[in-house]
Short mmCIF file of C-alpha atoms in Angstrom, two decimals:
data_model
loop_
_atom_site.label_atom_id
_atom_site.label_comp_id
_atom_site.label_asym_id
_atom_site.label_seq_id
_atom_site.Cartn_x
_atom_site.Cartn_y
_atom_site.Cartn_z
CA MET E 279 60.51 235.54 139.47
CA LEU E 280 60.71 233.71 136.14
CA LYS E 281 60.85 230.29 137.84
CA LEU E 282 57.72 231.18 139.79
CA TRP E 283 55.88 232.24 136.62
CA LEU E 284 56.86 228.99 134.87
CA LYS E 285 55.80 226.84 137.83
CA THR E 286 52.43 228.60 138.16
CA PHE E 287 51.23 229.96 134.81
CA GLY E 288 53.26 227.66 132.57
CA ARG E 289 52.63 224.41 134.43
CA GLU E 290 48.91 225.15 134.84
CA PHE E 291 48.52 226.00 131.15
CA PHE E 292 50.05 222.75 129.93
CA ALA E 293 48.19 220.76 132.59
CA GLN E 294 44.87 222.10 131.29
CA HIS E 295 45.69 221.76 127.58
CA ALA E 296 47.85 218.60 127.48
CA GLY E 297 45.00 216.53 126.05
CA LEU E 298 44.40 219.04 123.25
CA PHE E 299 48.11 219.13 122.31
CA LEU E 300 48.37 215.33 122.26
CA PHE E 301 45.23 215.00 120.17
CA VAL E 302 46.34 217.62 117.59
CA PHE E 303 49.85 216.18 117.29
CA TYR E 304 48.46 212.69 116.88
CA ILE E 305 45.99 213.77 114.20
CA ILE E 306 48.73 215.60 112.26
CA PHE E 307 51.63 213.16 112.68
CA GLY E 308 50.33 209.95 114.25
CA ALA E 309 48.39 208.70 111.24
CA VAL E 310 51.53 208.66 109.06
CA PRO E 311 53.65 205.47 108.98
CA PRO E 312 57.09 205.99 110.59
CA ASP E 313 58.98 205.20 107.39
CA HIS E 314 57.06 207.93 105.52
CA LEU E 315 57.15 210.51 108.30
CA LYS E 316 60.24 212.34 107.02
CA ASN E 317 58.90 212.74 103.47
CA TYR E 318 55.49 213.73 104.87
CA LEU E 319 56.99 216.49 107.04
CA ILE E 320 59.10 217.83 104.16
CA ALA E 321 56.12 217.86 101.80
CA LEU E 322 53.91 219.52 104.45
CA CYS E 323 56.49 222.23 105.17
CA MET E 324 57.06 222.96 101.48
CA THR E 325 53.32 223.12 100.83
CA ILE E 326 52.76 225.63 103.64
CA ASN E 327 55.74 227.76 102.60
CA SER E 328 54.74 227.81 98.94
CA SER E 329 51.01 228.48 99.42
CA PRO E 330 49.88 231.92 100.64
CA ILE E 331 46.51 230.43 101.67
CA ALA E 332 48.15 227.70 103.77
CA MET E 333 50.50 230.26 105.32
CA GLY E 334 47.56 232.53 106.10
CA ILE E 335 45.69 229.65 107.81
CA LEU E 336 48.80 228.86 109.85
CA ILE E 337 49.17 232.49 110.94
CA LEU E 338 45.48 232.57 111.86
CA ILE E 339 45.85 229.43 114.00
CA ASN E 340 48.91 230.95 115.66
CA LEU E 341 47.00 234.16 116.33
CA VAL E 342 44.00 232.35 117.86
CA PHE E 343 46.35 230.32 120.06
CA SER E 344 48.17 233.48 121.16
CA ILE E 345 44.88 235.16 122.10
CA LYS E 346 43.92 232.05 124.06
CA CYS E 347 47.25 232.25 125.94
CA LEU E 348 46.63 235.91 126.77
CA PHE E 349 43.10 235.19 128.00
CA PHE E 350 44.41 232.31 130.12
CA VAL E 351 47.02 234.50 131.82
CA GLN E 352 44.48 237.29 132.34
CA LYS E 353 42.02 234.84 133.85
CA GLN E 354 44.68 233.57 136.25
CA LEU E 355 45.62 237.13 137.22
CA ASN E 356 42.00 237.81 138.15
CA ASP E 357 41.97 234.74 140.37
CA PRO E 358 42.39 235.70 144.07
CA THR E 359 45.05 232.99 144.50
CA TYR E 360 47.27 234.87 142.01
CA HIS E 361 47.15 238.24 143.74
CA PHE E 362 50.78 237.76 144.75
CA VAL E 363 51.68 238.61 141.12
CA LYS E 364 50.87 242.26 141.85
CA ILE E 365 54.01 242.40 143.99
CA SER E 366 56.11 241.97 140.82
CA SER E 367 55.20 245.55 139.83
CA ALA E 368 57.91 246.71 142.28
CA ALA E 369 60.60 245.15 140.06
CA ILE E 370 62.45 246.98 137.28
CA LYS E 371 60.31 247.50 134.18
CA SER E 372 62.78 245.80 131.84
CA LYS E 373 63.02 242.81 134.17
CA GLN E 374 59.23 242.45 134.27
CA LEU E 375 58.94 242.62 130.49
CA GLN E 376 61.72 240.06 130.10
CA ASN E 377 60.03 237.60 132.48
CA TRP E 378 56.63 237.92 130.82
CA LEU E 379 58.24 237.53 127.40
CA LEU E 380 60.03 234.33 128.45
CA LEU E 381 56.81 233.01 129.98
CA TYR E 382 54.90 233.49 126.71
CA LEU E 383 57.74 231.91 124.75
CA PHE E 384 57.53 228.91 127.08
CA ILE E 385 53.75 228.65 126.63
CA HIS E 386 54.16 228.98 122.85
CA SER E 387 56.93 226.35 122.75
CA PRO E 388 54.86 223.73 120.78
CA LEU E 389 54.05 226.28 118.08
CA ILE E 390 57.59 227.69 118.15
CA VAL E 391 59.01 224.24 117.38
CA ILE E 392 56.65 223.89 114.41
CA ASN E 393 57.37 227.43 113.20
CA LEU E 394 61.13 226.89 113.45
CA MET E 395 60.79 223.70 111.41
CA LEU E 396 58.84 225.65 108.78
CA MET E 397 61.40 228.47 108.80
CA VAL E 398 64.35 226.10 108.30
CA SER E 399 62.55 224.29 105.47
CA GLY E 400 61.58 227.66 103.99
CA LEU E 401 65.18 228.88 103.98
CA TYR E 402 66.30 225.58 102.49
CA GLY E 403 63.68 225.84 99.75
CA HIS E 404 64.43 229.57 99.14
CA PHE E 405 61.07 230.72 100.53
CA TYR E 406 62.63 233.69 102.30
CA VAL E 407 59.41 235.71 102.56
CA SER E 408 57.61 232.90 104.40
CA ALA E 409 60.50 232.48 106.83
CA ALA E 410 60.60 236.23 107.46
CA ILE E 411 56.82 236.35 108.07
CA LEU E 412 57.00 233.56 110.64
CA ALA E 413 60.01 235.09 112.39
CA GLY E 414 58.39 238.52 112.48
CA TYR E 415 55.13 237.08 113.76
CA MET E 416 56.81 235.24 116.67
CA ILE E 417 58.75 238.36 117.69
CA ILE E 418 55.81 240.79 117.41
CA ILE E 419 53.15 238.62 119.04
CA SER E 420 55.35 237.49 121.94
CA GLY E 421 56.44 241.05 122.64
CA SER E 422 52.87 242.34 122.38
CA LEU E 423 51.52 239.73 124.80
CA ALA E 424 54.31 240.47 127.28
CA TYR E 425 53.57 244.22 127.08
CA PHE E 426 49.79 243.77 127.52
CA THR E 427 50.33 241.58 130.58
CA PHE E 428 52.84 244.05 131.99
CA ARG E 429 50.27 246.83 131.56
CA SER E 430 47.51 244.82 133.24
CA VAL E 431 49.73 244.11 136.27
CA ASN E 432 51.17 247.60 136.70
CA TYR E 433 48.25 249.80 135.61
CA ALA E 434 45.24 247.82 136.85
CA PHE E 435 44.13 250.83 138.89
CA LYS E 436 43.26 252.78 135.72
CA PRO E 437 39.57 252.26 134.92
CA ALA E 438 38.64 251.26 131.38
CA ILE E 439 36.55 253.78 129.46
CA ARG E 440 33.88 252.45 127.12
CA LEU E 441 33.73 254.65 124.03
CA LEU E 442 30.73 252.88 122.48
CA ASN E 443 27.69 251.41 124.21
CA PHE E 444 25.74 248.96 122.09
CA PRO E 445 22.13 248.12 122.98
CA LYS E 446 21.62 244.62 124.36
CA ILE E 447 19.06 242.44 122.63
CA SER E 448 17.32 240.00 124.95
CA LEU E 449 16.06 236.74 123.49
CA LYS E 450 14.17 233.91 125.09
CA LYS E 451 16.49 230.93 124.91
CA PRO E 452 15.07 227.39 125.20
CA TYR E 453 16.85 225.27 127.79
CA TRP E 454 18.39 222.98 125.14
CA THR E 455 20.26 225.93 123.60
CA TRP E 456 22.02 226.82 126.87
CA PRO E 457 25.15 224.72 126.14
CA LEU E 458 25.48 226.43 122.75
CA TYR E 459 25.22 229.90 124.29
CA ALA E 460 27.70 228.87 126.99
CA MET E 461 30.23 227.87 124.31
CA LEU E 462 29.68 231.11 122.39
CA LYS E 463 30.00 233.28 125.49
CA GLU E 464 32.54 231.46 127.71
CA GLN E 465 34.46 229.21 125.29
CA THR E 466 34.60 231.39 122.20
CA LEU E 467 38.26 230.71 121.43
CA SER E 468 37.86 226.96 121.95
CA LEU E 469 34.93 227.01 119.53
CA ILE E 470 36.93 228.94 116.92
CA VAL E 471 40.00 226.70 117.29
CA CYS E 472 37.83 223.59 117.06
CA LYS E 473 36.14 224.82 113.90
CA ILE E 474 39.44 225.78 112.26
CA LEU E 475 40.91 222.37 113.11
CA SER E 476 37.75 220.69 111.85
CA PHE E 477 37.88 222.39 108.45
CA ILE E 478 41.64 221.79 108.10
CA LEU E 479 41.23 218.05 108.77
CA PHE E 480 38.21 217.88 106.45
CA LYS E 481 40.01 219.57 103.55
CA ALA E 482 43.33 217.81 104.19
CA ILE E 483 41.79 214.34 103.85
CA ILE E 484 39.94 215.36 100.67
CA TRP E 485 43.13 216.84 99.16
CA MET E 486 45.02 213.68 100.11
CA PHE E 487 42.64 211.49 98.09
CA THR E 488 41.83 213.82 95.19
CA THR E 489 43.17 211.26 92.68
CA ASN E 490 40.64 208.62 93.83
CA GLY E 491 37.63 210.22 92.18
CA ASN E 492 34.33 211.17 93.78
CA ASP E 493 34.06 208.21 96.14
CA VAL E 494 31.65 209.08 98.96
CA ARG E 495 33.92 207.25 101.42
CA ILE E 496 36.57 209.97 100.97
CA TYR E 497 34.10 212.65 102.03
CA LEU E 498 32.90 210.47 104.91
CA LEU E 499 36.51 210.10 106.12
CA GLY E 500 36.85 213.89 106.14
CA LEU E 501 33.51 214.27 107.91
CA MET E 502 34.54 211.62 110.45
CA ALA E 503 37.77 213.49 111.27
CA ALA E 504 35.82 216.75 111.56
CA ALA E 505 33.31 215.14 113.93
CA ILE E 506 35.99 213.62 116.18
CA SER E 507 37.76 217.00 116.37
CA HIS E 508 34.66 218.27 118.25
CA CYS E 509 35.53 216.09 121.26
CA ILE E 510 36.61 219.13 123.30
CA LEU E 511 33.33 220.95 122.58
CA ILE E 512 31.33 217.87 123.58
CA SER E 513 33.27 217.81 126.85
CA THR E 514 32.59 221.53 127.41
CA ALA E 515 28.86 221.15 126.71
CA LEU E 516 28.61 218.16 129.03
CA LYS E 517 30.37 219.99 131.87
CA PHE E 518 27.92 222.87 131.50
CA GLU E 519 25.00 220.45 131.45
CA LYS E 520 26.21 218.66 134.58
CA SER E 521 26.62 221.92 136.46
CA TYR E 522 22.89 222.57 135.93
CA MET E 523 21.81 218.91 136.07
CA ASN E 524 19.54 219.28 139.12
CA PHE E 525 17.60 222.07 137.48
CA VAL E 526 17.40 220.33 134.09
CA ASN E 527 16.14 217.13 135.72
CA SER E 528 13.34 219.08 137.37
CA LEU E 529 12.04 220.30 134.01
CA PRO E 530 8.91 218.53 132.70
CA VAL E 531 10.70 217.11 129.66
CA ASN E 532 10.55 213.41 128.89
CA ASN E 533 13.41 211.19 127.78
CA TRP E 534 12.79 211.31 124.04
CA HIS E 535 12.43 215.09 123.98
CA LYS E 536 15.77 215.44 125.78
CA LEU E 537 17.38 213.00 123.37
CA PHE E 538 15.91 214.87 120.40
CA PHE E 539 17.20 218.22 121.68
CA THR E 540 20.64 216.68 122.29
CA TRP E 541 20.64 215.45 118.71
CA VAL E 542 19.59 218.89 117.42
CA THR E 543 22.46 220.48 119.40
CA ILE E 544 24.90 218.06 117.79
CA LEU E 545 23.60 218.85 114.30
CA ILE E 546 23.90 222.60 114.95
CA LEU E 547 27.55 222.11 115.97
CA MET E 548 28.24 220.13 112.79
CA ALA E 549 26.05 222.25 110.46
CA PRO E 550 28.94 223.99 108.55
CA GLU E 551 30.81 220.70 107.99
CA LEU E 552 27.62 218.92 106.92
CA PHE E 553 26.87 221.72 104.44
CA PHE E 554 30.30 221.44 102.79
CA TYR E 555 30.03 217.65 102.82
CA SER E 556 26.63 217.85 101.09
CA SER E 557 27.94 220.34 98.51
CA LEU E 558 30.77 217.96 97.59
CA ASN E 559 28.19 215.20 97.07
CA GLY E 560 26.02 217.40 94.89
CA PHE E 561 23.45 217.77 97.70
CA SER E 562 22.45 214.14 97.32
CA ILE E 563 19.73 213.39 99.90
CA LEU E 564 20.93 209.81 100.46
CA ASN E 565 24.59 210.79 100.96
CA THR E 566 23.57 213.70 103.20
CA LEU E 567 21.57 211.32 105.40
CA LYS E 568 24.60 209.02 105.59
CA GLY E 569 26.73 211.94 106.81
CA ILE E 570 24.13 212.97 109.39
CA VAL E 571 23.90 209.41 110.75
CA LEU E 572 27.72 209.15 110.92
CA CYS E 573 28.11 212.48 112.76
CA SER E 574 25.25 211.66 115.12
CA GLY E 575 26.72 208.28 115.99
CA ILE E 576 30.24 209.62 116.57
CA LEU E 577 29.20 212.60 118.73
CA LEU E 578 26.65 210.61 120.73
CA TYR E 579 29.34 208.01 121.38
CA LEU E 580 31.79 210.72 122.51
CA ARG E 581 29.14 212.08 124.87
CA MET E 582 28.42 208.58 126.17
CA SER E 583 32.11 207.78 126.68
CA LEU E 584 32.55 210.95 128.78
CA TYR E 585 29.84 209.73 131.12
CA PHE E 586 31.31 206.24 131.10
CA VAL E 587 34.89 207.30 132.01
CA LYS E 588 33.63 209.94 134.48
CA GLU E 589 35.46 212.74 132.61
CA ASP E 590 38.89 211.09 132.98
CA MET E 591 40.65 212.76 130.02
CA GLU E 592 43.30 210.03 129.69
CA LYS E 593 40.64 207.34 129.32
CA TYR E 594 38.64 209.69 127.10
CA LEU E 595 41.60 209.97 124.69
CA ARG E 596 41.81 206.18 124.56
CA HIS E 597 38.15 206.01 123.59
CA ILE E 598 38.74 208.66 120.90
CA PHE E 599 41.70 206.69 119.51
CA ILE E 600 39.69 203.45 119.39
CA LEU E 601 36.76 205.28 117.79
CA LEU E 602 39.09 206.80 115.17
CA ILE E 603 40.58 203.42 114.18
CA LEU E 604 37.21 201.65 114.08
CA SER E 605 35.62 204.48 112.07
CA ILE E 606 38.39 204.42 109.46
CA MET E 607 38.15 200.64 109.12
CA ALA E 608 34.34 200.73 108.86
CA ILE E 609 34.35 203.47 106.20
CA ILE E 610 37.07 201.82 104.12
CA ALA E 611 35.25 198.45 104.32
CA ASN E 612 32.02 200.17 103.20
CA LEU E 613 30.35 199.28 106.53
CA TYR E 614 29.91 202.87 107.69
CA LEU E 615 26.09 202.72 107.76
CA PRO E 616 25.73 199.75 110.18
CA PHE E 617 28.68 201.10 112.18
CA SER E 618 27.01 204.53 112.48
CA LEU E 619 23.70 202.96 113.45
CA LEU E 620 25.48 200.86 116.10
CA LEU E 621 27.12 203.96 117.59
CA THR E 622 23.81 205.83 117.53
CA ALA E 623 21.97 202.92 119.16
CA SER E 624 24.57 202.66 121.93
CA GLY E 625 24.29 206.41 122.59
CA VAL E 626 20.48 206.25 122.69
CA ILE E 627 20.44 203.25 125.04
CA TYR E 628 22.95 204.83 127.41
CA HIS E 629 21.04 208.12 127.33
CA HIS E 630 17.85 206.27 128.34
CA TYR E 631 19.75 204.50 131.13
CA LEU E 632 21.08 207.81 132.48
CA TYR E 633 17.62 209.39 132.27
CA GLN E 634 16.06 206.56 134.30
CA LYS E 635 18.95 206.66 136.80
CA ASN E 636 18.67 210.43 137.31
CA ASN E 637 14.89 210.23 137.75
CA PHE E 638 15.32 207.46 140.30
CA ASN E 639 17.84 209.51 142.29
CA THR E 640 15.58 212.57 142.09
CA ASP E 641 12.55 210.64 143.36
CA GLN E 642 14.52 209.43 146.34
#
């Protein structure tokens, strides 16, 4: 039974999230030179073990990931192709719990490796409380997920009772806000994970260069990393838009209005990061405009590259890597403004090309 769970749930989970894992690991470890990687890992582990705030953020990330794993398994169980799982309820209770526990440990393996590294470094540095917290978390959360899944498989016939009924508030939503509502309703965990990763990258780059003064390029580097970390949300919004493309194309909205609404959607996604970026710059209007132009260029380019590679995630990651390197070089060389304008112009031109192409196909 365990082999079947690993080949179905486990393989499907990593197949769907391989790009996210590769991107996160590259952002955390790939930007460090190989000869400094060991010292970087030691310093990172000691910082997390010694800081309650850093440890709390790590536990929160672990918790969000665990909830995402639970939702993934529950979604698969509700799929008609996974109805064969119900047969496992005939097995011994302890055997079922053991198999679900091992499945969740397998799905959590990337985080378990990181947590074990932190635990070993914590024991070495005499941070026994941090090591105990991580060990207790892994045991409690894995056991809880296994028990919840066991309950959903064996006691699905019991109807859920709603103790509280909240009134639903209906709002008229303009068509350009539909991708945002889709992310809030259907991709809530992805949105939360993306925002947590965005703020961590933003603050990490600023902490890394705290000794370099108040150079605006430092804040732009953090904002650039935060913008690129939204690549998954851009992909989600684009998939939603494509699923309703025929209806959207039939709306009486011209090219520039669609482009403006796309730009507004991008700014809403980046609003928290832009606010913190502006606060670090003393709410300077000029520096705020520079940040808006940089975010707009990066996210429009990510949207354009998804169209260009036809949603091939491997090619999409290559585009993200090239964009990351070019953005860092442009910001360091103080050429971020023409670089941002070039990205924005390419996104606008490609958007106009797609608009004309879609209208031509619709007319025919």
